[in-house]
Amino acid sequence: MDFATLIGLVGALMLIASAVILGVSPDVFLNPASLLIVVGGSLLVVLAKFSFPQFLDAFKVAARAFKFKLPETQASIEELVEIAQIARKEGVLGLEGRELSSPFLAQGIQMLVDGQTADTIKQLLNKERLMTLDHNRSGAKVFSALADVAPAMGMIGTLIGLVQMLSNMEDPKSIGPAMAVALLTTLYGAMIATMIASPIADKLSLRMTEEARMQSLYIDALVAIQEGTNPRIIEQMLSSYLPPKERAKNGEAEAAGG
């Protein structure tokens, strides 16, 4: 579970809810017509921008903003170095049936066991990586579009409410409901865009970058293993994927050990 996403979104919603509850009656913030315009209208406009599969799949992908776990980079490097050592001592057949931390890595190991060349492994896994990128990018685009559309639909609702209000100025009872629609649609649109759609889109983009980076690490390691590179050289090569602080820390540890 990604607690940063959960705490951020739930915390923001709770703050808004507290402000509503501590103010006037919460009922005044609920307006079916405003919800219909903003929520329904926004979803339909976003649907018009994408295909049905892309639209529906985006809401499945959105779960990755809340629950998504990649192996730690350092742990992955250690795992890959161990795999390289086994392949060097026992051959790639010694890797068959080994439990691995990632389905992507398992796919690459199976290619090693099947005797694929380094070029073939790199080509096939890069294609898989690009497909994963496209899948994640599509989900992020849907929520980015929702973040753009929701405030616009809120403005449309505001204009509808103002038109209704101005066309019935002789009836004082109609002014209040029309003004409520005008103001609440703006509020709903801003909340959907700022507190839901935009954070999820940004988090999915972050997930996309993190996963692509980890897959690149796996590809580099697997190609090096197939080419028979020394495990120690592989470890040094993969250390470039570590954050600068961890890289410096590992360098100090190696110097102390040497």
PDB file of C-alpha atoms in Angstrom:
ATOM      1  CA  MET A   1       0.000   0.000   0.000  1.00  0.00           C
ATOM      2  CA  ASP A   2       1.283   3.452  -0.938  1.00  0.00           C
ATOM      3  CA  PHE A   3       0.489   5.418   2.210  1.00  0.00           C
ATOM      4  CA  ALA A   4       1.576   8.706   0.630  1.00  0.00           C
ATOM      5  CA  THR A   5      -1.267   8.494  -1.902  1.00  0.00           C
ATOM      6  CA  LEU A   6      -3.764   7.266   0.671  1.00  0.00           C
ATOM      7  CA  ILE A   7      -2.887   9.845   3.330  1.00  0.00           C
ATOM      8  CA  GLY A   8      -2.748  12.677   0.806  1.00  0.00           C
ATOM      9  CA  LEU A   9      -6.109  12.025  -0.853  1.00  0.00           C
ATOM     10  CA  VAL A  10      -8.036  10.943   2.252  1.00  0.00           C
ATOM     11  CA  GLY A  11      -6.490  13.730   4.325  1.00  0.00           C
ATOM     12  CA  ALA A  12      -7.471  16.384   1.778  1.00  0.00           C
ATOM     13  CA  LEU A  13     -11.024  15.034   1.584  1.00  0.00           C
ATOM     14  CA  MET A  14     -11.276  14.985   5.384  1.00  0.00           C
ATOM     15  CA  LEU A  15     -10.121  18.599   5.628  1.00  0.00           C
ATOM     16  CA  ILE A  16     -12.767  19.705   3.141  1.00  0.00           C
ATOM     17  CA  ALA A  17     -15.409  17.602   4.910  1.00  0.00           C
ATOM     18  CA  SER A  18     -14.439  19.148   8.263  1.00  0.00           C
ATOM     19  CA  ALA A  19     -14.769  22.650   6.836  1.00  0.00           C
ATOM     20  CA  VAL A  20     -18.223  21.748   5.501  1.00  0.00           C
ATOM     21  CA  ILE A  21     -19.406  20.161   8.758  1.00  0.00           C
ATOM     22  CA  LEU A  22     -18.104  23.007  10.928  1.00  0.00           C
ATOM     23  CA  GLY A  23     -19.869  25.556   8.748  1.00  0.00           C
ATOM     24  CA  VAL A  24     -23.504  25.619   7.726  1.00  0.00           C
ATOM     25  CA  SER A  25     -25.632  22.537   7.133  1.00  0.00           C
ATOM     26  CA  PRO A  26     -23.765  19.986   4.954  1.00  0.00           C
ATOM     27  CA  ASP A  27     -26.953  19.471   2.950  1.00  0.00           C
ATOM     28  CA  VAL A  28     -26.392  22.736   1.094  1.00  0.00           C
ATOM     29  CA  PHE A  29     -23.266  21.248  -0.490  1.00  0.00           C
ATOM     30  CA  LEU A  30     -25.198  18.397  -2.080  1.00  0.00           C
ATOM     31  CA  ASN A  31     -26.904  19.229  -5.336  1.00  0.00           C
ATOM     32  CA  PRO A  32     -27.950  16.438  -7.725  1.00  0.00           C
ATOM     33  CA  ALA A  33     -28.043  18.727 -10.748  1.00  0.00           C
ATOM     34  CA  SER A  34     -24.499  19.954 -10.101  1.00  0.00           C
ATOM     35  CA  LEU A  35     -23.229  16.400  -9.621  1.00  0.00           C
ATOM     36  CA  LEU A  36     -24.953  15.311 -12.816  1.00  0.00           C
ATOM     37  CA  ILE A  37     -23.337  18.084 -14.829  1.00  0.00           C
ATOM     38  CA  VAL A  38     -19.816  17.742 -13.430  1.00  0.00           C
ATOM     39  CA  VAL A  39     -19.392  14.046 -12.672  1.00  0.00           C
ATOM     40  CA  GLY A  40     -21.528  12.624 -15.452  1.00  0.00           C
ATOM     41  CA  GLY A  41     -20.545  15.251 -17.991  1.00  0.00           C
ATOM     42  CA  SER A  42     -16.828  14.979 -17.231  1.00  0.00           C
ATOM     43  CA  LEU A  43     -16.799  11.201 -17.535  1.00  0.00           C
ATOM     44  CA  LEU A  44     -18.693  11.296 -20.821  1.00  0.00           C
ATOM     45  CA  VAL A  45     -16.410  13.947 -22.313  1.00  0.00           C
ATOM     46  CA  VAL A  46     -13.321  11.966 -21.257  1.00  0.00           C
ATOM     47  CA  LEU A  47     -14.888   8.842 -22.774  1.00  0.00           C
ATOM     48  CA  ALA A  48     -15.250  10.743 -26.051  1.00  0.00           C
ATOM     49  CA  LYS A  49     -11.487  11.356 -26.019  1.00  0.00           C
ATOM     50  CA  PHE A  50     -10.566   7.662 -25.681  1.00  0.00           C
ATOM     51  CA  SER A  51     -11.769   4.214 -26.664  1.00  0.00           C
ATOM     52  CA  PHE A  52     -13.944   2.103 -24.359  1.00  0.00           C
ATOM     53  CA  PRO A  53     -11.073  -0.281 -23.479  1.00  0.00           C
ATOM     54  CA  GLN A  54      -8.710   2.631 -22.695  1.00  0.00           C
ATOM     55  CA  PHE A  55     -11.345   4.379 -20.580  1.00  0.00           C
ATOM     56  CA  LEU A  56     -12.303   1.308 -18.563  1.00  0.00           C
ATOM     57  CA  ASP A  57      -8.733   0.080 -18.207  1.00  0.00           C
ATOM     58  CA  ALA A  58      -7.670   3.439 -16.733  1.00  0.00           C
ATOM     59  CA  PHE A  59      -9.771   2.810 -13.626  1.00  0.00           C
ATOM     60  CA  LYS A  60      -8.128  -0.590 -13.185  1.00  0.00           C
ATOM     61  CA  VAL A  61      -4.700   0.977 -13.623  1.00  0.00           C
ATOM     62  CA  ALA A  62      -5.651   3.644 -11.047  1.00  0.00           C
ATOM     63  CA  ALA A  63      -5.300   1.007  -8.340  1.00  0.00           C
ATOM     64  CA  ARG A  64      -1.545   1.202  -8.934  1.00  0.00           C
ATOM     65  CA  ALA A  65      -1.609   4.697  -7.441  1.00  0.00           C
ATOM     66  CA  PHE A  66      -2.648   3.157  -4.131  1.00  0.00           C
ATOM     67  CA  LYS A  67      -1.127  -0.312  -4.159  1.00  0.00           C
ATOM     68  CA  PHE A  68       2.025  -0.963  -6.113  1.00  0.00           C
ATOM     69  CA  LYS A  69       5.333  -2.362  -4.952  1.00  0.00           C
ATOM     70  CA  LEU A  70       8.547  -2.747  -6.894  1.00  0.00           C
ATOM     71  CA  PRO A  71      11.585  -4.523  -5.441  1.00  0.00           C
ATOM     72  CA  GLU A  72      14.197  -2.225  -3.937  1.00  0.00           C
ATOM     73  CA  THR A  73      16.921  -1.376  -6.449  1.00  0.00           C
ATOM     74  CA  GLN A  74      19.703  -2.577  -4.158  1.00  0.00           C
ATOM     75  CA  ALA A  75      17.895  -5.852  -3.469  1.00  0.00           C
ATOM     76  CA  SER A  76      17.343  -6.362  -7.209  1.00  0.00           C
ATOM     77  CA  ILE A  77      21.025  -5.779  -7.941  1.00  0.00           C
ATOM     78  CA  GLU A  78      21.995  -8.318  -5.282  1.00  0.00           C
ATOM     79  CA  GLU A  79      19.514 -10.812  -6.755  1.00  0.00           C
ATOM     80  CA  LEU A  80      20.881 -10.293 -10.270  1.00  0.00           C
ATOM     81  CA  VAL A  81      24.487 -10.644  -9.138  1.00  0.00           C
ATOM     82  CA  GLU A  82      23.568 -13.919  -7.435  1.00  0.00           C
ATOM     83  CA  ILE A  83      21.880 -15.086 -10.655  1.00  0.00           C
ATOM     84  CA  ALA A  84      25.002 -14.120 -12.614  1.00  0.00           C
ATOM     85  CA  GLN A  85      27.174 -16.132 -10.227  1.00  0.00           C
ATOM     86  CA  ILE A  86      24.961 -19.215 -10.593  1.00  0.00           C
ATOM     87  CA  ALA A  87      24.954 -18.877 -14.390  1.00  0.00           C
ATOM     88  CA  ARG A  88      28.748 -18.560 -14.389  1.00  0.00           C
ATOM     89  CA  LYS A  89      29.288 -21.628 -12.198  1.00  0.00           C
ATOM     90  CA  GLU A  90      26.472 -23.949 -13.293  1.00  0.00           C
ATOM     91  CA  GLY A  91      25.395 -22.536 -16.652  1.00  0.00           C
ATOM     92  CA  VAL A  92      22.074 -20.907 -17.443  1.00  0.00           C
ATOM     93  CA  LEU A  93      20.246 -24.230 -16.961  1.00  0.00           C
ATOM     94  CA  GLY A  94      21.022 -23.858 -13.260  1.00  0.00           C
ATOM     95  CA  LEU A  95      18.582 -20.945 -13.196  1.00  0.00           C
ATOM     96  CA  GLU A  96      15.576 -23.020 -14.241  1.00  0.00           C
ATOM     97  CA  GLY A  97      12.862 -23.217 -11.595  1.00  0.00           C
ATOM     98  CA  ARG A  98      14.409 -20.496  -9.466  1.00  0.00           C
ATOM     99  CA  GLU A  99      11.972 -18.301  -7.511  1.00  0.00           C
ATOM    100  CA  LEU A 100      12.255 -14.685  -8.676  1.00  0.00           C
ATOM    101  CA  SER A 101      11.005 -11.339  -7.399  1.00  0.00           C
ATOM    102  CA  SER A 102       9.530 -10.105 -10.693  1.00  0.00           C
ATOM    103  CA  PRO A 103       7.466 -11.675 -13.501  1.00  0.00           C
ATOM    104  CA  PHE A 104       9.435  -9.541 -15.984  1.00  0.00           C
ATOM    105  CA  LEU A 105      12.706 -10.955 -14.643  1.00  0.00           C
ATOM    106  CA  ALA A 106      11.263 -14.474 -14.727  1.00  0.00           C
ATOM    107  CA  GLN A 107      10.391 -13.972 -18.391  1.00  0.00           C
ATOM    108  CA  GLY A 108      13.958 -12.915 -19.118  1.00  0.00           C
ATOM    109  CA  ILE A 109      15.454 -15.830 -17.181  1.00  0.00           C
ATOM    110  CA  GLN A 110      13.298 -18.225 -19.175  1.00  0.00           C
ATOM    111  CA  MET A 111      14.742 -16.732 -22.352  1.00  0.00           C
ATOM    112  CA  LEU A 112      18.228 -17.386 -20.988  1.00  0.00           C
ATOM    113  CA  VAL A 113      17.335 -20.985 -20.197  1.00  0.00           C
ATOM    114  CA  ASP A 114      15.831 -21.398 -23.662  1.00  0.00           C
ATOM    115  CA  GLY A 115      19.153 -20.351 -25.187  1.00  0.00           C
ATOM    116  CA  GLN A 116      18.080 -17.069 -26.759  1.00  0.00           C
ATOM    117  CA  THR A 117      20.864 -14.764 -27.905  1.00  0.00           C
ATOM    118  CA  ALA A 118      21.652 -11.526 -26.080  1.00  0.00           C
ATOM    119  CA  ASP A 119      20.266  -9.471 -28.983  1.00  0.00           C
ATOM    120  CA  THR A 120      17.017 -11.447 -29.023  1.00  0.00           C
ATOM    121  CA  ILE A 121      16.595 -11.113 -25.263  1.00  0.00           C
ATOM    122  CA  LYS A 122      17.199  -7.374 -25.435  1.00  0.00           C
ATOM    123  CA  GLN A 123      14.823  -6.925 -28.356  1.00  0.00           C
ATOM    124  CA  LEU A 124      11.961  -8.959 -26.879  1.00  0.00           C
ATOM    125  CA  LEU A 125      12.230  -7.508 -23.378  1.00  0.00           C
ATOM    126  CA  ASN A 126      12.476  -3.959 -24.706  1.00  0.00           C
ATOM    127  CA  LYS A 127       9.287  -4.576 -26.647  1.00  0.00           C
ATOM    128  CA  GLU A 128       7.632  -5.837 -23.441  1.00  0.00           C
ATOM    129  CA  ARG A 129       8.900  -2.771 -21.586  1.00  0.00           C
ATOM    130  CA  LEU A 130       7.455  -0.422 -24.217  1.00  0.00           C
ATOM    131  CA  MET A 131       4.086  -2.187 -24.046  1.00  0.00           C
ATOM    132  CA  THR A 132       4.053  -1.760 -20.263  1.00  0.00           C
ATOM    133  CA  LEU A 133       4.919   1.914 -20.692  1.00  0.00           C
ATOM    134  CA  ASP A 134       2.073   2.423 -23.172  1.00  0.00           C
ATOM    135  CA  HIS A 135      -0.358   0.655 -20.842  1.00  0.00           C
ATOM    136  CA  ASN A 136       0.558   2.850 -17.878  1.00  0.00           C
ATOM    137  CA  ARG A 137       0.757   6.015 -19.977  1.00  0.00           C
ATOM    138  CA  SER A 138      -2.765   5.437 -21.294  1.00  0.00           C
ATOM    139  CA  GLY A 139      -4.155   5.296 -17.752  1.00  0.00           C
ATOM    140  CA  ALA A 140      -2.313   8.465 -16.764  1.00  0.00           C
ATOM    141  CA  LYS A 141      -3.630  10.253 -19.864  1.00  0.00           C
ATOM    142  CA  VAL A 142      -7.243   9.412 -18.985  1.00  0.00           C
ATOM    143  CA  PHE A 143      -6.910  10.934 -15.521  1.00  0.00           C
ATOM    144  CA  SER A 144      -5.001  13.932 -16.891  1.00  0.00           C
ATOM    145  CA  ALA A 145      -7.892  14.479 -19.307  1.00  0.00           C
ATOM    146  CA  LEU A 146     -10.353  14.203 -16.400  1.00  0.00           C
ATOM    147  CA  ALA A 147      -8.338  16.828 -14.495  1.00  0.00           C
ATOM    148  CA  ASP A 148      -8.636  19.149 -17.516  1.00  0.00           C
ATOM    149  CA  VAL A 149     -12.299  18.488 -18.252  1.00  0.00           C
ATOM    150  CA  ALA A 150     -13.793  18.614 -14.729  1.00  0.00           C
ATOM    151  CA  PRO A 151     -13.147  22.342 -14.093  1.00  0.00           C
ATOM    152  CA  ALA A 152     -14.463  23.161 -17.578  1.00  0.00           C
ATOM    153  CA  MET A 153     -17.655  21.211 -16.879  1.00  0.00           C
ATOM    154  CA  GLY A 154     -17.883  23.064 -13.572  1.00  0.00           C
ATOM    155  CA  MET A 155     -17.736  26.341 -15.477  1.00  0.00           C
ATOM    156  CA  ILE A 156     -20.437  25.111 -17.865  1.00  0.00           C
ATOM    157  CA  GLY A 157     -22.614  24.279 -14.864  1.00  0.00           C
ATOM    158  CA  THR A 158     -21.941  27.727 -13.422  1.00  0.00           C
ATOM    159  CA  LEU A 159     -23.076  29.366 -16.663  1.00  0.00           C
ATOM    160  CA  ILE A 160     -26.212  27.202 -16.721  1.00  0.00           C
ATOM    161  CA  GLY A 161     -27.026  28.230 -13.158  1.00  0.00           C
ATOM    162  CA  LEU A 162     -26.463  31.911 -13.906  1.00  0.00           C
ATOM    163  CA  VAL A 163     -28.645  31.762 -17.003  1.00  0.00           C
ATOM    164  CA  GLN A 164     -31.416  30.114 -14.979  1.00  0.00           C
ATOM    165  CA  MET A 165     -31.054  32.696 -12.246  1.00  0.00           C
ATOM    166  CA  LEU A 166     -31.054  35.709 -14.559  1.00  0.00           C
ATOM    167  CA  SER A 167     -34.011  34.423 -16.570  1.00  0.00           C
ATOM    168  CA  ASN A 168     -36.145  34.117 -13.433  1.00  0.00           C
ATOM    169  CA  MET A 169     -35.242  37.225 -11.473  1.00  0.00           C
ATOM    170  CA  GLU A 170     -38.937  37.979 -10.946  1.00  0.00           C
ATOM    171  CA  ASP A 171     -39.249  34.760  -8.909  1.00  0.00           C
ATOM    172  CA  PRO A 172     -37.143  35.147  -5.740  1.00  0.00           C
ATOM    173  CA  LYS A 173     -37.573  31.471  -4.828  1.00  0.00           C
ATOM    174  CA  SER A 174     -35.746  30.320  -7.967  1.00  0.00           C
ATOM    175  CA  ILE A 175     -32.683  32.486  -7.360  1.00  0.00           C
ATOM    176  CA  GLY A 176     -31.312  30.390  -4.502  1.00  0.00           C
ATOM    177  CA  PRO A 177     -31.407  26.968  -6.241  1.00  0.00           C
ATOM    178  CA  ALA A 178     -30.017  28.420  -9.468  1.00  0.00           C
ATOM    179  CA  MET A 179     -27.159  30.100  -7.612  1.00  0.00           C
ATOM    180  CA  ALA A 180     -26.451  26.824  -5.760  1.00  0.00           C
ATOM    181  CA  VAL A 181     -26.068  25.008  -9.075  1.00  0.00           C
ATOM    182  CA  ALA A 182     -23.831  27.808 -10.350  1.00  0.00           C
ATOM    183  CA  LEU A 183     -21.470  27.723  -7.379  1.00  0.00           C
ATOM    184  CA  LEU A 184     -21.481  24.014  -6.579  1.00  0.00           C
ATOM    185  CA  THR A 185     -20.590  22.938 -10.110  1.00  0.00           C
ATOM    186  CA  THR A 186     -17.446  25.065  -9.884  1.00  0.00           C
ATOM    187  CA  LEU A 187     -16.655  23.537  -6.490  1.00  0.00           C
ATOM    188  CA  TYR A 188     -17.218  19.955  -7.692  1.00  0.00           C
ATOM    189  CA  GLY A 189     -15.116  20.479 -10.817  1.00  0.00           C
ATOM    190  CA  ALA A 190     -12.226  21.955  -8.830  1.00  0.00           C
ATOM    191  CA  MET A 191     -12.358  19.153  -6.246  1.00  0.00           C
ATOM    192  CA  ILE A 192     -12.406  16.359  -8.832  1.00  0.00           C
ATOM    193  CA  ALA A 193      -9.512  17.873 -10.765  1.00  0.00           C
ATOM    194  CA  THR A 194      -7.312  18.989  -7.868  1.00  0.00           C
ATOM    195  CA  MET A 195      -7.976  16.320  -5.241  1.00  0.00           C
ATOM    196  CA  ILE A 196      -8.584  13.176  -7.295  1.00  0.00           C
ATOM    197  CA  ALA A 197      -7.770  13.175 -11.002  1.00  0.00           C
ATOM    198  CA  SER A 198      -4.540  15.188 -11.055  1.00  0.00           C
ATOM    199  CA  PRO A 199      -2.847  13.347  -8.117  1.00  0.00           C
ATOM    200  CA  ILE A 200      -3.728   9.946  -9.572  1.00  0.00           C
ATOM    201  CA  ALA A 201      -2.454  10.953 -13.026  1.00  0.00           C
ATOM    202  CA  ASP A 202       0.831  12.199 -11.552  1.00  0.00           C
ATOM    203  CA  LYS A 203       1.263   9.093  -9.403  1.00  0.00           C
ATOM    204  CA  LEU A 204       0.623   6.803 -12.379  1.00  0.00           C
ATOM    205  CA  SER A 205       3.264   8.715 -14.354  1.00  0.00           C
ATOM    206  CA  LEU A 206       5.669   8.181 -11.460  1.00  0.00           C
ATOM    207  CA  ARG A 207       4.842   4.459 -11.366  1.00  0.00           C
ATOM    208  CA  MET A 208       5.442   4.292 -15.122  1.00  0.00           C
ATOM    209  CA  THR A 209       8.901   5.825 -14.738  1.00  0.00           C
ATOM    210  CA  GLU A 210       9.840   3.605 -11.790  1.00  0.00           C
ATOM    211  CA  GLU A 211       8.737   0.386 -13.493  1.00  0.00           C
ATOM    212  CA  ALA A 212      10.453   1.263 -16.782  1.00  0.00           C
ATOM    213  CA  ARG A 213      13.665   2.014 -14.885  1.00  0.00           C
ATOM    214  CA  MET A 214      13.543  -1.325 -13.052  1.00  0.00           C
ATOM    215  CA  GLN A 215      12.872  -3.196 -16.299  1.00  0.00           C
ATOM    216  CA  SER A 216      15.862  -1.475 -17.930  1.00  0.00           C
ATOM    217  CA  LEU A 217      17.992  -2.687 -15.034  1.00  0.00           C
ATOM    218  CA  TYR A 218      16.789  -6.254 -15.589  1.00  0.00           C
ATOM    219  CA  ILE A 219      17.441  -6.060 -19.336  1.00  0.00           C
ATOM    220  CA  ASP A 220      20.995  -4.778 -18.870  1.00  0.00           C
ATOM    221  CA  ALA A 221      21.750  -7.526 -16.354  1.00  0.00           C
ATOM    222  CA  LEU A 222      20.248 -10.343 -18.417  1.00  0.00           C
ATOM    223  CA  VAL A 223      22.099  -9.302 -21.563  1.00  0.00           C
ATOM    224  CA  ALA A 224      25.355  -9.131 -19.606  1.00  0.00           C
ATOM    225  CA  ILE A 225      24.732 -12.578 -18.089  1.00  0.00           C
ATOM    226  CA  GLN A 226      24.063 -14.053 -21.527  1.00  0.00           C
ATOM    227  CA  GLU A 227      27.293 -12.516 -22.789  1.00  0.00           C
ATOM    228  CA  GLY A 228      29.199 -14.127 -19.917  1.00  0.00           C
ATOM    229  CA  THR A 229      30.192 -10.898 -18.165  1.00  0.00           C
ATOM    230  CA  ASN A 230      31.897 -11.267 -14.797  1.00  0.00           C
ATOM    231  CA  PRO A 231      29.357 -10.910 -11.918  1.00  0.00           C
ATOM    232  CA  ARG A 232      31.504  -8.256 -10.267  1.00  0.00           C
ATOM    233  CA  ILE A 233      31.481  -6.192 -13.467  1.00  0.00           C
ATOM    234  CA  ILE A 234      27.712  -6.639 -13.665  1.00  0.00           C
ATOM    235  CA  GLU A 235      27.362  -5.351 -10.107  1.00  0.00           C
ATOM    236  CA  GLN A 236      29.444  -2.276 -10.913  1.00  0.00           C
ATOM    237  CA  MET A 237      27.445  -1.668 -14.087  1.00  0.00           C
ATOM    238  CA  LEU A 238      24.091  -1.940 -12.300  1.00  0.00           C
ATOM    239  CA  SER A 239      25.181   0.361  -9.485  1.00  0.00           C
ATOM    240  CA  SER A 240      24.512   3.277 -11.859  1.00  0.00           C
ATOM    241  CA  TYR A 241      20.788   2.656 -11.232  1.00  0.00           C
ATOM    242  CA  LEU A 242      21.202   3.417  -7.532  1.00  0.00           C
ATOM    243  CA  PRO A 243      20.495   6.882  -6.119  1.00  0.00           C
ATOM    244  CA  PRO A 244      23.717   8.912  -5.642  1.00  0.00           C
ATOM    245  CA  LYS A 245      23.679   8.512  -1.859  1.00  0.00           C
ATOM    246  CA  GLU A 246      23.386   4.723  -2.002  1.00  0.00           C
ATOM    247  CA  ARG A 247      26.003   4.557  -4.745  1.00  0.00           C
ATOM    248  CA  ALA A 248      28.443   6.563  -2.620  1.00  0.00           C
ATOM    249  CA  LYS A 249      27.644   4.425   0.401  1.00  0.00           C
ATOM    250  CA  ASN A 250      28.347   1.226  -1.531  1.00  0.00           C
ATOM    251  CA  GLY A 251      31.580   2.686  -2.840  1.00  0.00           C
ATOM    252  CA  GLU A 252      32.715   3.478   0.695  1.00  0.00           C
ATOM    253  CA  ALA A 253      31.787  -0.038   1.833  1.00  0.00           C
ATOM    254  CA  GLU A 254      33.774  -1.610  -1.026  1.00  0.00           C
ATOM    255  CA  ALA A 255      36.764   0.604  -0.236  1.00  0.00           C
ATOM    256  CA  ALA A 256      36.612  -0.353   3.435  1.00  0.00           C
ATOM    257  CA  GLY A 257      36.266  -4.044   2.517  1.00  0.00           C
ATOM    258  CA  GLY A 258      39.187  -3.819   0.086  1.00  0.00           C
TER     259      GLY A 258
END
